[in-house]
PDB file of C-alpha atoms in Angstrom:
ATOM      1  CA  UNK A   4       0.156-160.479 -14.276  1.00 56.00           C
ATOM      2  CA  UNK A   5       2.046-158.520 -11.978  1.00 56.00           C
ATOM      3  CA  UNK A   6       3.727-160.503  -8.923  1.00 61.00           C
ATOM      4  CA  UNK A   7       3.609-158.427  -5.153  1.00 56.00           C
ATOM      5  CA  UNK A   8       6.758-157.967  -5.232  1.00 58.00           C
ATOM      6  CA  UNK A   9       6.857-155.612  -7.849  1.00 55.00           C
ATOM      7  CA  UNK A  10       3.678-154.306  -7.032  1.00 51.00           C
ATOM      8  CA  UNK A  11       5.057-153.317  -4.264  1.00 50.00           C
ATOM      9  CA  UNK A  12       8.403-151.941  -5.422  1.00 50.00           C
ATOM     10  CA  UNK A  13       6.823-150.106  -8.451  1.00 50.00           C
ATOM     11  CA  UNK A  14       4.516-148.564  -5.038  1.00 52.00           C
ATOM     12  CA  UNK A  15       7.278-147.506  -3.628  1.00 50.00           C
ATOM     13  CA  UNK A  16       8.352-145.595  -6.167  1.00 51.00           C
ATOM     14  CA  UNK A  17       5.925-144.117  -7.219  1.00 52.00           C
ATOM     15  CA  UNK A  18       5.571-142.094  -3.670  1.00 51.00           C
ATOM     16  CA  UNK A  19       8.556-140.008  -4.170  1.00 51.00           C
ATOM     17  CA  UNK A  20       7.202-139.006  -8.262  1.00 49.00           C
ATOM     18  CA  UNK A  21       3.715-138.599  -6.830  1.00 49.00           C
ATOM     19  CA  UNK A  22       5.086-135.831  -4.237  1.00 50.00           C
ATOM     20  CA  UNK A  23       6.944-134.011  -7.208  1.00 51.00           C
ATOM     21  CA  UNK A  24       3.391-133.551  -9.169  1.00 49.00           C
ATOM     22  CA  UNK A  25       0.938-133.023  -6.039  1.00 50.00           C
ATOM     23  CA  UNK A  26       3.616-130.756  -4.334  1.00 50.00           C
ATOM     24  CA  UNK A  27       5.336-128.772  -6.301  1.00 50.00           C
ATOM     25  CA  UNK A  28       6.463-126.103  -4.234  1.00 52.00           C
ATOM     26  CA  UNK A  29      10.107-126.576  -2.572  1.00 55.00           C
ATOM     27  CA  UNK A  30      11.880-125.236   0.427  1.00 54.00           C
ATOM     28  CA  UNK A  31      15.591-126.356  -0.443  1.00 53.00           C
ATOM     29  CA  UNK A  32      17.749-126.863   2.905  1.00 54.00           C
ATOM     30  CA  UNK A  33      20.401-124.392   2.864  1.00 49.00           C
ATOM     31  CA  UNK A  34      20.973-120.882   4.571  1.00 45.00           C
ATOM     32  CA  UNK A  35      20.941-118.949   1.430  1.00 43.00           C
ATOM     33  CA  UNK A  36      17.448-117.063   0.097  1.00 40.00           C
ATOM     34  CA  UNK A  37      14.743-119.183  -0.465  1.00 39.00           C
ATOM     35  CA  UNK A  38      12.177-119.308  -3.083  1.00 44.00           C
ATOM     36  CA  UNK A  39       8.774-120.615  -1.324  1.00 46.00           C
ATOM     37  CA  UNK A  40       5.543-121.172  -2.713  1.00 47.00           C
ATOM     38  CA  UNK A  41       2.784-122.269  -1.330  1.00 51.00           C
ATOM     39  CA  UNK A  42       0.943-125.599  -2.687  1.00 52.00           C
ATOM     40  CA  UNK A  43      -2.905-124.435  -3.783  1.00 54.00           C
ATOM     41  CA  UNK A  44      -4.716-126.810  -1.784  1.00 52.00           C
ATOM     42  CA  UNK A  45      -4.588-127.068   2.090  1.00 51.00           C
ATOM     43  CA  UNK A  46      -5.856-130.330   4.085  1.00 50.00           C
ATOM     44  CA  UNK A  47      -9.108-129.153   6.589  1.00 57.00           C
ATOM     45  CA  UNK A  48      -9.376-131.952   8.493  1.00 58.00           C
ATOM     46  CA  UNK A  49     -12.783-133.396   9.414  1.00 59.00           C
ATOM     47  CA  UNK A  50     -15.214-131.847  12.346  1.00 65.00           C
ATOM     48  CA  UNK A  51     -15.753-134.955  14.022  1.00 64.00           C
ATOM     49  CA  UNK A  52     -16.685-132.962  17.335  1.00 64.00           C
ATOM     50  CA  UNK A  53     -15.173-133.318  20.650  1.00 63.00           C
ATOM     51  CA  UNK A  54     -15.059-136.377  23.005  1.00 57.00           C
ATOM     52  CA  UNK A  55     -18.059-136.929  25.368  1.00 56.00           C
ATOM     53  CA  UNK A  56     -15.480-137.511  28.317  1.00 52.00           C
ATOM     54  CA  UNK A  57     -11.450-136.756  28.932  1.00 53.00           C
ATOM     55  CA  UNK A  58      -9.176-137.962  31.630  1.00 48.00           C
ATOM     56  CA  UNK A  59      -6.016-136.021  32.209  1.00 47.00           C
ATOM     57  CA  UNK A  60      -2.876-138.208  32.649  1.00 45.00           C
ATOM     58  CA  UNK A  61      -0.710-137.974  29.982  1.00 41.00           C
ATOM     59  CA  UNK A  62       0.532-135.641  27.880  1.00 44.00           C
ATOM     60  CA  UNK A  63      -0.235-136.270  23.800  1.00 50.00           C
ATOM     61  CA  UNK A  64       2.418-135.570  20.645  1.00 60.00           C
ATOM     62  CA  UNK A  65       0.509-132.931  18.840  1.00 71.00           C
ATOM     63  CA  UNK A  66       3.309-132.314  16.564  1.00 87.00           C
ATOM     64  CA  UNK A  67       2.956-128.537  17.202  1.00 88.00           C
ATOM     65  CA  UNK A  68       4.933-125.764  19.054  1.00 90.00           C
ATOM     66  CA  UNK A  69       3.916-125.440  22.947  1.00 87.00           C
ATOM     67  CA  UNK A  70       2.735-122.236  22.236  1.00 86.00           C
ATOM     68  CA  UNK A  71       0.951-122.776  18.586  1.00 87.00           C
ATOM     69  CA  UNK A  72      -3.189-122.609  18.501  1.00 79.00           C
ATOM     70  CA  UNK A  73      -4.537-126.037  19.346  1.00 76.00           C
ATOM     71  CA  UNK A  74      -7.804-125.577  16.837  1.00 77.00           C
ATOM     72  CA  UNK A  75      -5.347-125.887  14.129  1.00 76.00           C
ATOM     73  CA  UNK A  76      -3.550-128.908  12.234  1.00 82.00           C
ATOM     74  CA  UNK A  77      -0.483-129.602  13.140  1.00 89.00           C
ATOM     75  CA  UNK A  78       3.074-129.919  11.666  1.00 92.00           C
ATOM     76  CA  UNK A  79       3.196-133.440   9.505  1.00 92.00           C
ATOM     77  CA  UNK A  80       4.969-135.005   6.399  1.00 93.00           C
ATOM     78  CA  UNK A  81       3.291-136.299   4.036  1.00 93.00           C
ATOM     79  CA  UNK A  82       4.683-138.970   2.920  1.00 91.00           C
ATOM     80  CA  UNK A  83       5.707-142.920   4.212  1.00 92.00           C
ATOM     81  CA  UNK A  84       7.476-142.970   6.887  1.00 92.00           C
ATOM     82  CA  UNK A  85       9.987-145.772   4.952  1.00 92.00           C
ATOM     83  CA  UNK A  86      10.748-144.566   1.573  1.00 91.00           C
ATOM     84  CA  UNK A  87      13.350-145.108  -1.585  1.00 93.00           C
ATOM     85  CA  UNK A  88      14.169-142.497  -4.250  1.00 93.00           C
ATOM     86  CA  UNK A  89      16.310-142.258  -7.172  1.00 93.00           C
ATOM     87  CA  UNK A  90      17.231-139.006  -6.209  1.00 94.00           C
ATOM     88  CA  UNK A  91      20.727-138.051  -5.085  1.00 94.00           C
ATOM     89  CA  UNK A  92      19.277-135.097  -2.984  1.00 94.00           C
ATOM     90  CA  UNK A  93      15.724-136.340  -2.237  1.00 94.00           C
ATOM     91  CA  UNK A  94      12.546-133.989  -1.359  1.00 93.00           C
ATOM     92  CA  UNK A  95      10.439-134.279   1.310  1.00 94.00           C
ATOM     93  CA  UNK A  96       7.055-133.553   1.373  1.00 94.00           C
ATOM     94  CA  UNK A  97       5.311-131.863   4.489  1.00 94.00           C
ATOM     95  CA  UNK A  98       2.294-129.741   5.863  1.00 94.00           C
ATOM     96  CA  UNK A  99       3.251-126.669   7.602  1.00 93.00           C
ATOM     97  CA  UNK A 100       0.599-124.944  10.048  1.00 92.00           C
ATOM     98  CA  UNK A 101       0.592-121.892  11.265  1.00 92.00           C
ATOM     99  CA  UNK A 102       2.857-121.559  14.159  1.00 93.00           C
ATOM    100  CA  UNK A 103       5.114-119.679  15.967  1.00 93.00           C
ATOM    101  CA  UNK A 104       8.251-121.790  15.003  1.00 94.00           C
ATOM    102  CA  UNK A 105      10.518-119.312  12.522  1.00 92.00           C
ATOM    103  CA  UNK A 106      12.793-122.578  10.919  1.00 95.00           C
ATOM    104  CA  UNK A 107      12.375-125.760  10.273  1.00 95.00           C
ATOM    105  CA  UNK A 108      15.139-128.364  10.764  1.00 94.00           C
ATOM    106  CA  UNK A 109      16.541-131.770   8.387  1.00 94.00           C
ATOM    107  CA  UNK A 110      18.786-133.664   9.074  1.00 93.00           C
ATOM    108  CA  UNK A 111      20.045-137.116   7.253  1.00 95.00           C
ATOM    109  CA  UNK A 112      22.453-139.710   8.447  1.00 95.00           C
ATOM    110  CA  UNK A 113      23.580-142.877   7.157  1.00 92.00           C
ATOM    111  CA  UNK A 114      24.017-146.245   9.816  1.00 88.00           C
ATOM    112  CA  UNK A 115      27.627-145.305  10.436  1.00 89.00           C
ATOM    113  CA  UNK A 116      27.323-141.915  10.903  1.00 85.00           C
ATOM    114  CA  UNK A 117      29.611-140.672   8.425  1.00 87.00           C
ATOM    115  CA  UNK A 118      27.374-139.217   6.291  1.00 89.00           C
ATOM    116  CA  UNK A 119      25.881-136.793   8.622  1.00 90.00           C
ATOM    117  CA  UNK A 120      23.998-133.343   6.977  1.00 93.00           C
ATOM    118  CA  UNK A 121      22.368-130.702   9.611  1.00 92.00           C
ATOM    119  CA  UNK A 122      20.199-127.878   7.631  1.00 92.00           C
ATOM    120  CA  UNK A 123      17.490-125.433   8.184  1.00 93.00           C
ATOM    121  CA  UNK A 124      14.945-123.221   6.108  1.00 92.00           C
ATOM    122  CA  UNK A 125      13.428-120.422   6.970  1.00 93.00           C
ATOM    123  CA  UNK A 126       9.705-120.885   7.401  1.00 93.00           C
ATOM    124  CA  UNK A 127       7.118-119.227   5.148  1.00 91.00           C
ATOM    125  CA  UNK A 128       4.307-116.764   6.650  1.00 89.00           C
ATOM    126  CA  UNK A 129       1.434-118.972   5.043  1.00 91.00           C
ATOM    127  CA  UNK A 130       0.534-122.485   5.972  1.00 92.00           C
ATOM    128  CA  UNK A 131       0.102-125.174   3.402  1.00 93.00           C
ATOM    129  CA  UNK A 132       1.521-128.097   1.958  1.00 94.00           C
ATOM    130  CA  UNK A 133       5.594-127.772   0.690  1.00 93.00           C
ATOM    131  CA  UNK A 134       8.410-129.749  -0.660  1.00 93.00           C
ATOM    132  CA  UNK A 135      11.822-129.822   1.473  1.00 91.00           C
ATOM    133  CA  UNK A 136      14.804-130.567  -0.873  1.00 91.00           C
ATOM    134  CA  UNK A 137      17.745-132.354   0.643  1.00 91.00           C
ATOM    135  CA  UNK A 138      20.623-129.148  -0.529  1.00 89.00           C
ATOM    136  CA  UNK A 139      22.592-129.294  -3.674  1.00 89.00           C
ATOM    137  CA  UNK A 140      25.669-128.484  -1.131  1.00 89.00           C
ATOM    138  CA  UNK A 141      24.640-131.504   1.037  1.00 92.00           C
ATOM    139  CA  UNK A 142      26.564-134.802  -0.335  1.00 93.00           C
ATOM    140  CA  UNK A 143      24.770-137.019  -2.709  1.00 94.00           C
ATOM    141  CA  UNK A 144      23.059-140.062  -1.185  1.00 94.00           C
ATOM    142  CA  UNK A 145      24.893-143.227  -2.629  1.00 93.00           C
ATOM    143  CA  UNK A 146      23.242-145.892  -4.287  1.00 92.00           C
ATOM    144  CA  UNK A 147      21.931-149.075  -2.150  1.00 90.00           C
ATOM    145  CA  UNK A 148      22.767-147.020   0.966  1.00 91.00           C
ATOM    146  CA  UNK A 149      20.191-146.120   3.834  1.00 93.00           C
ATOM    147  CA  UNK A 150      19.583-143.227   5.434  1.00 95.00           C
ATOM    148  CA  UNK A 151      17.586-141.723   8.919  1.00 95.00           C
ATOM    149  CA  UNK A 152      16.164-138.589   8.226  1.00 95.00           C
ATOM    150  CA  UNK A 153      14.336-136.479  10.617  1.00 94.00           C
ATOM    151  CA  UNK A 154      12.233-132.741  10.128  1.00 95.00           C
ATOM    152  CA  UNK A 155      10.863-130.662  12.271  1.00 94.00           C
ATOM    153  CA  UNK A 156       9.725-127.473  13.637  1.00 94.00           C
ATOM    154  CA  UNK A 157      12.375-125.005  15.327  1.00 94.00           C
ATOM    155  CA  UNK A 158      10.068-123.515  17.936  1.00 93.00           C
ATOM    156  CA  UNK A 159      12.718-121.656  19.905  1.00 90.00           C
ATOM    157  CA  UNK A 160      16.201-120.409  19.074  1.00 89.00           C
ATOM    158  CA  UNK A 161      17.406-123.995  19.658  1.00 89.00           C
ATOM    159  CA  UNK A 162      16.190-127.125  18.799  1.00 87.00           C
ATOM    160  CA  UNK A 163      14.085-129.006  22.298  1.00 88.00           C
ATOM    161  CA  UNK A 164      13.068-132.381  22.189  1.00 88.00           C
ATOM    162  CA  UNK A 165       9.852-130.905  22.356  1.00 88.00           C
ATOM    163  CA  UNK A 166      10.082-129.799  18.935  1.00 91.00           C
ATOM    164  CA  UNK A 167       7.740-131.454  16.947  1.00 93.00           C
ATOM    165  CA  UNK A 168       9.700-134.019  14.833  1.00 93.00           C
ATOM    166  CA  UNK A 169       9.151-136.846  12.691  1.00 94.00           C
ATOM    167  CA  UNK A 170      11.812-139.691  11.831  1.00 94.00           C
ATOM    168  CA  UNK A 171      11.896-142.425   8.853  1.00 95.00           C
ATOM    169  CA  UNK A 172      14.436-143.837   6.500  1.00 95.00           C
ATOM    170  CA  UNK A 173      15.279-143.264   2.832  1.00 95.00           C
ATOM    171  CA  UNK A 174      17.279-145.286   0.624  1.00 95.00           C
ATOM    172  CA  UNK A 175      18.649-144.406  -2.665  1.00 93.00           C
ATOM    173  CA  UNK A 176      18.278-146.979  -5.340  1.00 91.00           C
ATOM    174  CA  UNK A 177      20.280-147.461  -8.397  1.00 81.00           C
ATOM    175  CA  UNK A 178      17.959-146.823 -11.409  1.00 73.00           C
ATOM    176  CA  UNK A 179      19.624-149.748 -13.438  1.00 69.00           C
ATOM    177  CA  UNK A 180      18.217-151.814 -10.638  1.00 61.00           C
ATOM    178  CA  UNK A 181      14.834-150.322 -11.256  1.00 52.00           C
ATOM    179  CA  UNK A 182      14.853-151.212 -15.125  1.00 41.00           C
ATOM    180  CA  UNK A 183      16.274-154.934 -14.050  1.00 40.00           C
ATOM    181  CA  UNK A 184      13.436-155.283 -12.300  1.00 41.00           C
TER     182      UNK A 184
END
C-alpha cells in the first residue's frame, strides 16, 4: 500500500511529465527566433451568466492587459502554483488569450538572489495553451535548491505592475533521490 507521503511526492511529479504530454508546444525564453505552436485544444470556460447585482468598489485581478477584451479568458498558467522538476531548465505551462500584450516575461530567482535569469518571448498571433522553457543559455537549476519564478504578460513597452503576473516556486530535485524514495 502506498503511504501519503509518497502519494504525494510521486503527485508532484507527475505535474511537470503531465505538462510535457498535454502541452507539447514550447515557447523557449530567449531573444533568438522562436518556434511556436499552438496546443490543439483551447479551454472555453463555462456560461454561467452574469451576476443578478454588482457593487463597484474595488478593482478585480483579471490577469489581462487594461486594454484586452473582457468577454475573453484571461492570461493563466496552468500548472501548481508550488512545483518540483527534474529538469535543469524547467517548462512552464500557460494559457495565452488574445491580447494586445506583444511579449511575455520569466523570470527565476533563487532565495539569495544570486541566481537571478530575466527573459522574454515573443508572443504568438493565436491564443491557446503553450509550454515556456526556462533557456538553454539560462544557468541550470541545482539540485535541492528553490527557486521564485514569475510570468507574465508585457502589455506595454515596459513591464507595469499592472501586468498580469503570476508567482510560485520550483525546486529541482535530484533524480537519485526520486529512485531512493
Amino acid at each position: 500500500m502506498t503511504s501519503p507521503k509518497t502519494f504525494l511526492l510521486l503527485s508532484l511529479f507527475s505535474v511537470p511529465l503531465l505538462s510535457e504530454s498535454l502541452f507539447p508546444s514550447r515557447l523557449e525564453a530567449q531573444n533568438a527566433s522562436l518556434e511556436i505552436q499552438l496546443v490543439d485544444t483551447l479551454f472555453v470556460p463555462p456560461n454561467n451568466g452574469t451576476p443578478h447585482s454588482t457593487v463597484g468598489g474595488a478593482s478585480r485581478d483579471s490577469k489581462r492587459c487594461v486594454a484586452d477584451d473582457l468577454d475573453r479568458p484571461g492570461f493563466s498558467v496552468l500548472m501548481p502554483q508550488t512545483i518540483q522538476t527534474e529538469a535543469e531548465h524547467p517548462t512552464f505551462a500557460v494559457y495565452i488569450p488574445k491580447t494586445v500584450a506583444t511579449k511575455l516575461f520569466i523570470t527565476v530567482r533563487d532565495a539569495t538572489e544570486e541566481y537571478d535569469y530575466h527573459g522574454e518571448v515573443a508572443l504568438p498571433d493565436t491564443p491557446g495553451k503553450f509550454q515556456v522553457r526556462l533557456s538553454s543559455d539560462a544557468p541550470a537549476l541545482e539540485p535541492n535548491q528553490t527557486y521564485r519564478w514569475s510570468l507574465g504578460l508585457k502589455c506595454q513597452q515596459t513591464i507595469d505592475p499592472s501586468d498580469p503576473t503570476f508567482h510560485g516556486t520550483i525546486q529541482r530535485v535530484d533524480s537519485s533521490q526520486v529512485s531512493s524514495r
